[in-house]
Short mmCIF file of C-alpha atoms in Angstrom, two decimals:
data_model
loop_
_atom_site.label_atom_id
_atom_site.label_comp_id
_atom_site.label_asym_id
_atom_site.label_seq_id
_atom_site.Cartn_x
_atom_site.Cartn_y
_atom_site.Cartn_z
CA UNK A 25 10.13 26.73 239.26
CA UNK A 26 13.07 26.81 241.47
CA UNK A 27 13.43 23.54 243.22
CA UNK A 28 16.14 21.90 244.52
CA UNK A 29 15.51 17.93 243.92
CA UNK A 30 13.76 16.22 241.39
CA UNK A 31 11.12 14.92 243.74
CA UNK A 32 9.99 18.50 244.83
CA UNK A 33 10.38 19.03 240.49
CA UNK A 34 7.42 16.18 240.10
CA UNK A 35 5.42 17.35 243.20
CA UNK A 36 5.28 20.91 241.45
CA UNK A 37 4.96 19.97 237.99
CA UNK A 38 1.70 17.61 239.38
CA UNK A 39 0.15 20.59 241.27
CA UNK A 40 0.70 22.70 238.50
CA UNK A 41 -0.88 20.27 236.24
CA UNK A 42 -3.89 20.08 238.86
CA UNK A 43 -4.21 23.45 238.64
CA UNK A 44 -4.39 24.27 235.18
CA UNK A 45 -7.11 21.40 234.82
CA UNK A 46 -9.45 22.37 237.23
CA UNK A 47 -9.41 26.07 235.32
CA UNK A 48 -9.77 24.30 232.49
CA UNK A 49 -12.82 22.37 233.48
CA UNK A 50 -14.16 25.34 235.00
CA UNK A 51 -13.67 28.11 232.42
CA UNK A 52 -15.26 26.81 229.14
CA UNK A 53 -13.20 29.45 227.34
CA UNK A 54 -9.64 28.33 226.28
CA UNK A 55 -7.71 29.20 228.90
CA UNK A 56 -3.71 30.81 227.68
CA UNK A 57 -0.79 31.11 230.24
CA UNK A 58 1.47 33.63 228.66
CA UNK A 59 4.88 35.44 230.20
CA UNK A 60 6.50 31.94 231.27
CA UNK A 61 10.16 31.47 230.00
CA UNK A 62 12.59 28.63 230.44
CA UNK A 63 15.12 29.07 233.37
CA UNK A 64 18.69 30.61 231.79
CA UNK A 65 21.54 32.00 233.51
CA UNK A 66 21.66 35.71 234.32
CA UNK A 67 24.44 37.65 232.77
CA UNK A 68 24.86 41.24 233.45
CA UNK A 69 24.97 43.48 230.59
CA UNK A 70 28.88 44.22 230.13
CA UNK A 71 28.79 48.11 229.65
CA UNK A 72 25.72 48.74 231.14
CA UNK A 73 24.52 50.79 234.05
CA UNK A 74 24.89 47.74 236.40
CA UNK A 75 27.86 46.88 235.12
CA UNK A 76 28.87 50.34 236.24
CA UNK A 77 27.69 50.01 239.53
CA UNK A 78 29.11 47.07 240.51
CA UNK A 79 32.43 48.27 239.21
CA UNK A 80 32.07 51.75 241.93
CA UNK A 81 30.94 49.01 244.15
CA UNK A 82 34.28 47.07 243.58
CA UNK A 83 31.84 43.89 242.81
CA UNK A 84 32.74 43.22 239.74
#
């Protein structure tokens, strides 16, 4: 979630949570989110081929 104030943070987290528990309560099977990561800061890959184009792009 990208959110910009802790208020909007607990309104998503709750509509998440509403979410998930009406699946839940719908699906009898257990129900498995999968492909969710914590936020981290994106680093370009030094000598890769972005790396490369942002150089020719005089971006980096």
């Amino acid at each position: 979630l990208n959110v910009s104030s802790p208020e909007a943070m607990e309104k998503a987290i709750t509509t998440l949570k509403g979410v998930i528990d009406k699946i839940k309560a719908e699906n009898p099977k257990a129900v498995r989110i999968s492909g969710a990561t914590a936020a981290s800061e994106v680093t370009a890959t030094p000598n890769g081929a972005d790396a490369q184009l942002r150089k020719a792009m005089g971006l980096s």
